[in-house]
Short mmCIF file of N, CA, C and O in Angstrom, two decimals:
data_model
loop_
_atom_site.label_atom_id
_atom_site.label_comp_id
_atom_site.label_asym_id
_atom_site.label_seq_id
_atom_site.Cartn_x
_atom_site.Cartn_y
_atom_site.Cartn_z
N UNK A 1 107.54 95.19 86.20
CA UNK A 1 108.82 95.53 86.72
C UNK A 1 108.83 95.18 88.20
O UNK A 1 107.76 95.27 88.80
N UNK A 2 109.61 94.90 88.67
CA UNK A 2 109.84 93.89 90.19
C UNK A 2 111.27 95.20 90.77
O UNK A 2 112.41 95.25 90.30
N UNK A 3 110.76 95.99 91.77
CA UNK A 3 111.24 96.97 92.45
C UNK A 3 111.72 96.49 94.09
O UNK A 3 110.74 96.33 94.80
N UNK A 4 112.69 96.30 94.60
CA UNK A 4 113.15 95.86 95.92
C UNK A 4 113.83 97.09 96.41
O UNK A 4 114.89 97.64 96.08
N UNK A 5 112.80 97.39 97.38
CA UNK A 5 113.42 98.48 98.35
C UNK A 5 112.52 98.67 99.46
O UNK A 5 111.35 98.35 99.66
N UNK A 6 113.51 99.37 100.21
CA UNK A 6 113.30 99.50 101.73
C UNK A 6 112.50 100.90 102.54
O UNK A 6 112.09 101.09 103.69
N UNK A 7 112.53 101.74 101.24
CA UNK A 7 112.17 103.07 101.56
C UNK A 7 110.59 102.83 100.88
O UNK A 7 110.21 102.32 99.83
N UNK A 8 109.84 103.53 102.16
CA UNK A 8 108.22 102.99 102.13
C UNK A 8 107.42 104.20 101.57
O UNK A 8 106.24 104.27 101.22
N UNK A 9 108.49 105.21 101.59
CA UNK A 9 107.26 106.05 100.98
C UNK A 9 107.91 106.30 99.70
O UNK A 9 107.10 106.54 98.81
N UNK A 10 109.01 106.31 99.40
CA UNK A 10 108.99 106.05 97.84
C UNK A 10 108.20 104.76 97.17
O UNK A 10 108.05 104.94 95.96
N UNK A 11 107.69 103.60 97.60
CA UNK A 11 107.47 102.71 97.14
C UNK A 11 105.47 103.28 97.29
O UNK A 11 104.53 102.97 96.55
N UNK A 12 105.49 103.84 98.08
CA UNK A 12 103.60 104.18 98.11
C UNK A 12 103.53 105.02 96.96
O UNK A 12 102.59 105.00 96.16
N UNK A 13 104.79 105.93 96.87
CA UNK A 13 104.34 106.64 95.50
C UNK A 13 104.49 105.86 93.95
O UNK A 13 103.94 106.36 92.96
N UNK A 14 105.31 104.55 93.84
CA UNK A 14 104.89 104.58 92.71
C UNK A 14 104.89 103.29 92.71
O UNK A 14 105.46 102.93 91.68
N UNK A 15 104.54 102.41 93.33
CA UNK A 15 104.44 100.70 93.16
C UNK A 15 102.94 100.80 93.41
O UNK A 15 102.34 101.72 93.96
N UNK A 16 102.28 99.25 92.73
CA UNK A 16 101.05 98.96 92.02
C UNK A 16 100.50 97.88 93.26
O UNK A 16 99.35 97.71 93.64
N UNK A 17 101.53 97.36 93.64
CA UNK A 17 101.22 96.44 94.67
C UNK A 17 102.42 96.00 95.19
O UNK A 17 103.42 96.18 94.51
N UNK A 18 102.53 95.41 96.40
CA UNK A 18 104.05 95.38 97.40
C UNK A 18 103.33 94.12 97.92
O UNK A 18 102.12 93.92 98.03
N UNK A 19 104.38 93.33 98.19
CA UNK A 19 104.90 91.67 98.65
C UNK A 19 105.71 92.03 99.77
O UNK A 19 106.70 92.71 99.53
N UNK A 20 105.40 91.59 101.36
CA UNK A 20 106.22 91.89 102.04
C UNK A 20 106.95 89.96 102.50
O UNK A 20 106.39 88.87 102.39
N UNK A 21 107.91 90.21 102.83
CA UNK A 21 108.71 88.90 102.86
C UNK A 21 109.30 88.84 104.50
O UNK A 21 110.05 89.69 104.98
N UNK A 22 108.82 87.76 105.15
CA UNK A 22 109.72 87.51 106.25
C UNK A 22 110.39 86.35 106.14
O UNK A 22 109.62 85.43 105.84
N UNK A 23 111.65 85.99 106.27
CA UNK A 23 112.43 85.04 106.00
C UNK A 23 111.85 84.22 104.84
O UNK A 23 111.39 83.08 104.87
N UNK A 24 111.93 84.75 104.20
CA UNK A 24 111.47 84.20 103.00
C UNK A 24 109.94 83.89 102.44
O UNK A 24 109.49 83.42 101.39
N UNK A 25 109.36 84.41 103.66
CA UNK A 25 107.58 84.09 103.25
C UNK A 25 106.84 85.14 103.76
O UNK A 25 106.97 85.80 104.79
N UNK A 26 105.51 85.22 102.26
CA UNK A 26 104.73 86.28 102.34
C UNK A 26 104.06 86.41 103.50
O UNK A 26 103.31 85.52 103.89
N UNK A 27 104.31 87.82 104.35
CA UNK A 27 103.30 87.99 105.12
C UNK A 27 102.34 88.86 104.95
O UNK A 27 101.27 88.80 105.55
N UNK A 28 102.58 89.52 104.32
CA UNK A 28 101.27 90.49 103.28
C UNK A 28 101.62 90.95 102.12
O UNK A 28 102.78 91.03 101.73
N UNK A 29 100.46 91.32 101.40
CA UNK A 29 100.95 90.83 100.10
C UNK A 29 99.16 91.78 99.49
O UNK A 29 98.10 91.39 99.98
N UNK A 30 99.16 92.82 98.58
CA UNK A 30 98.23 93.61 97.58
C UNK A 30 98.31 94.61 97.28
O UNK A 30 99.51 94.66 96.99
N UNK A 31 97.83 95.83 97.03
CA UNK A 31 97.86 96.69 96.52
C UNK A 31 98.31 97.75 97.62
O UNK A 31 98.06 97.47 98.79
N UNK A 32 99.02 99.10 97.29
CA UNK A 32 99.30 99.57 98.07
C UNK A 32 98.69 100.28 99.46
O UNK A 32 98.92 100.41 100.66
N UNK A 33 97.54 100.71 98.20
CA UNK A 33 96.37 100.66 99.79
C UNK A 33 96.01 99.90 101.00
O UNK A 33 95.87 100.30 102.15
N UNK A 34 95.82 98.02 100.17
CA UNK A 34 95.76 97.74 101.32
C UNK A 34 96.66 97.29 102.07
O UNK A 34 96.31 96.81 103.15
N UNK A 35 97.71 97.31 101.79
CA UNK A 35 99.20 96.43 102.72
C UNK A 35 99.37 97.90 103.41
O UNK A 35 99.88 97.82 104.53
N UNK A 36 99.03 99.28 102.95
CA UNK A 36 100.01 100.66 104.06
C UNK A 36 98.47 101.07 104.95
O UNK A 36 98.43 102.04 105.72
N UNK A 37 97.05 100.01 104.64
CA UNK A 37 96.09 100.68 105.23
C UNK A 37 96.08 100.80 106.97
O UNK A 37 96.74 100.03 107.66
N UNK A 38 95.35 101.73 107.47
CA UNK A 38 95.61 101.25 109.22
C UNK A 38 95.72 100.69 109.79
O UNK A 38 96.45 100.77 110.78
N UNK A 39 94.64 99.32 109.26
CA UNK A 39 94.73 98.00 110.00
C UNK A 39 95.90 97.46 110.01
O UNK A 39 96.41 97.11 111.08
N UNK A 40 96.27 97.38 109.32
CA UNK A 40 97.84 97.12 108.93
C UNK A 40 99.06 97.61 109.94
O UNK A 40 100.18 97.09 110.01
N UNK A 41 98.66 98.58 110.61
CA UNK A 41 99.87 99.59 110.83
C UNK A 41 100.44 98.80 112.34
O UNK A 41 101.65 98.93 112.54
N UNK A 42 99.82 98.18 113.16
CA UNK A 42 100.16 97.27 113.59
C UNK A 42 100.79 96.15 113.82
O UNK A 42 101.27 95.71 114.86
N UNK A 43 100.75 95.60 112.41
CA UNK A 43 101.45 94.31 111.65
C UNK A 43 102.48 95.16 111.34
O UNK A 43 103.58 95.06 111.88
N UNK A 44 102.15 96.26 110.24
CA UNK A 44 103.91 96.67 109.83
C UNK A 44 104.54 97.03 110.58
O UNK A 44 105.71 96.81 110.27
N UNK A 45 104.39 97.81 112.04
CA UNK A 45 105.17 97.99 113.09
C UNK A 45 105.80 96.26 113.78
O UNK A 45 107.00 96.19 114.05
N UNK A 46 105.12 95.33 113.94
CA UNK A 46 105.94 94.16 114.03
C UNK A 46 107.22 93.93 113.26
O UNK A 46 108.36 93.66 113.63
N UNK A 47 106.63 94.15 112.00
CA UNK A 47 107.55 93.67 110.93
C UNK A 47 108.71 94.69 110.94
O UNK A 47 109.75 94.56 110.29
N UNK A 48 108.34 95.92 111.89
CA UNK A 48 109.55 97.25 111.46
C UNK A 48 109.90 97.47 110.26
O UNK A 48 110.96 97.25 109.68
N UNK A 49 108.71 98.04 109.86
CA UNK A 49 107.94 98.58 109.12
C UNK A 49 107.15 99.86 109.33
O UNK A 49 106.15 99.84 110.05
N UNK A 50 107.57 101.04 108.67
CA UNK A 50 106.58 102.32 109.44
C UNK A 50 105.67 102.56 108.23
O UNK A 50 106.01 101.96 107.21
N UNK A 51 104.54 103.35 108.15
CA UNK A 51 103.94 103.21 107.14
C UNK A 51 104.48 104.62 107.01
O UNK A 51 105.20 105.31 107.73
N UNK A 52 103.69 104.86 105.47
CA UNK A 52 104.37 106.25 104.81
C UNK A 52 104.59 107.39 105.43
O UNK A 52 103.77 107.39 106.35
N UNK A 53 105.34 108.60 105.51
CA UNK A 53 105.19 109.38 106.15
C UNK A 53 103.82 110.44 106.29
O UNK A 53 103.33 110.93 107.30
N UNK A 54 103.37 110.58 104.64
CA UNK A 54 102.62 111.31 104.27
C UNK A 54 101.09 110.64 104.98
O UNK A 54 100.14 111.33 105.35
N UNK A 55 101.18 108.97 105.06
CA UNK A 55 99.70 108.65 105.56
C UNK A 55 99.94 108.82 106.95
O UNK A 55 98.88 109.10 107.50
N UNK A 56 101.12 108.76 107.95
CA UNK A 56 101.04 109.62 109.22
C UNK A 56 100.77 111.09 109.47
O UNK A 56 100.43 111.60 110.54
N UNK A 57 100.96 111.66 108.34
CA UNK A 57 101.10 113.03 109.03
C UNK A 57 99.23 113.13 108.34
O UNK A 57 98.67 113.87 109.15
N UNK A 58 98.34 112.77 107.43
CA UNK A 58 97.19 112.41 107.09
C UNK A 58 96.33 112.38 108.30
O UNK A 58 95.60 113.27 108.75
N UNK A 59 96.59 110.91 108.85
CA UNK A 59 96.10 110.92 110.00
C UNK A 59 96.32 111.69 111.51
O UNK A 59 95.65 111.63 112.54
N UNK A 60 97.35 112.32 111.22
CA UNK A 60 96.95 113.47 112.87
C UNK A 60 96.38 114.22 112.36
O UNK A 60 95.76 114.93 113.15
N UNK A 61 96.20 114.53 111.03
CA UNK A 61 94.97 115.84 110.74
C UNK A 61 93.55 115.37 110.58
O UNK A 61 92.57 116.11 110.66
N UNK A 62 93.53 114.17 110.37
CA UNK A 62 91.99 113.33 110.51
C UNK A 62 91.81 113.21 109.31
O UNK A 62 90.60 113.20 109.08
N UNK A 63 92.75 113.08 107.93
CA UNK A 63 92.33 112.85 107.05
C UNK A 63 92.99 111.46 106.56
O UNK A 63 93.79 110.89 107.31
N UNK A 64 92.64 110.82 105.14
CA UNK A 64 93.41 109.50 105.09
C UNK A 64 93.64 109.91 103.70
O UNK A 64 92.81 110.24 102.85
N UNK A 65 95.28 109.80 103.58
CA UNK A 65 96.13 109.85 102.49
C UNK A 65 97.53 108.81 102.52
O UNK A 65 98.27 108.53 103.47
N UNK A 66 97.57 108.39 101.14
CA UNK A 66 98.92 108.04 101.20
C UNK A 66 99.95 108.30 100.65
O UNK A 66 101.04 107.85 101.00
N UNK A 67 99.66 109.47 99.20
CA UNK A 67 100.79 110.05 98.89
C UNK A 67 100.98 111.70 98.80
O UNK A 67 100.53 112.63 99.47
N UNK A 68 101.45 111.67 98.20
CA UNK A 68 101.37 113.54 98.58
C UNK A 68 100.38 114.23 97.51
O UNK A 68 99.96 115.39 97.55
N UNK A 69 100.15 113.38 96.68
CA UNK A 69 98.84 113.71 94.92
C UNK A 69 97.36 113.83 96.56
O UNK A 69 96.58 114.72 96.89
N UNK A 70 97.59 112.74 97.01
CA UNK A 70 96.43 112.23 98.08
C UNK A 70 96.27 113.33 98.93
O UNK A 70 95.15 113.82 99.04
N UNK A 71 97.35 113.86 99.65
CA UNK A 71 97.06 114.55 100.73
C UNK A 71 96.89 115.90 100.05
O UNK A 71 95.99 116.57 100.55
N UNK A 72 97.60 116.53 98.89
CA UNK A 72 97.76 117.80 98.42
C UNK A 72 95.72 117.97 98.05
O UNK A 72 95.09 119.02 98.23
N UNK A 73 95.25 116.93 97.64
CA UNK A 73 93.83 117.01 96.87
C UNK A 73 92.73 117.13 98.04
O UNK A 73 91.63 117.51 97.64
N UNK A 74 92.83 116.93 99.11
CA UNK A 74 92.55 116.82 100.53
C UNK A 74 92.67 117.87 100.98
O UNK A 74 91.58 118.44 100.91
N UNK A 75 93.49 118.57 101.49
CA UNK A 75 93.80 119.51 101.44
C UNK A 75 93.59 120.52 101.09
O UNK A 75 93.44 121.41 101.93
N UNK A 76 93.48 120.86 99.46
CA UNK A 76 93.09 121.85 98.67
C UNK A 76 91.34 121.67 98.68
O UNK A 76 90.68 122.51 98.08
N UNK A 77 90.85 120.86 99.18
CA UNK A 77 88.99 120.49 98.94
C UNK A 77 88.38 121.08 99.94
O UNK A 77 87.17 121.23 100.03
N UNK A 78 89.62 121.59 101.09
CA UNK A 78 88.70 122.11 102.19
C UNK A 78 88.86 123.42 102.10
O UNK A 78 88.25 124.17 102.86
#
């Protein structure tokens, strides 16, 4: 199924892998992990692009999550 949208943290929760497109060409492009990972967060801020909310609010607590299954399990372990 081929999903086009703009909202990034609905798409971390349930897409398999994301294709990002600038004028028509891939500029990143795999699984959701690695296109919303940190390294990344750089590039997607170019692109205006924010990464998920849930993997920001992750990282000011020092943990790394990207959906809320992620952060809730994190969370509950400590």
């Amino acid at each position: 199924m081929l999903l086009v949208s703009n909202n990034d943290d609905f798409v971390a929760e349930i897409a398999d892998t994301i294709t990002i497109l600038e004028q028509g060409r891939i500029v990143l492009q795999g699984s959701v992990r690695q296109v919303f990972a940190e390294d990344n967060w750089a590039r997607l801020s170019e692109l205006h692009i924010q990464p998920p909310q849930v993997a920001q609010l992750a990282r000011s607590l020092n943990l790394k999550a990207l959906t809320c299954d992620d952060l809730v399990s994190q969370l509950s372990s400590k």
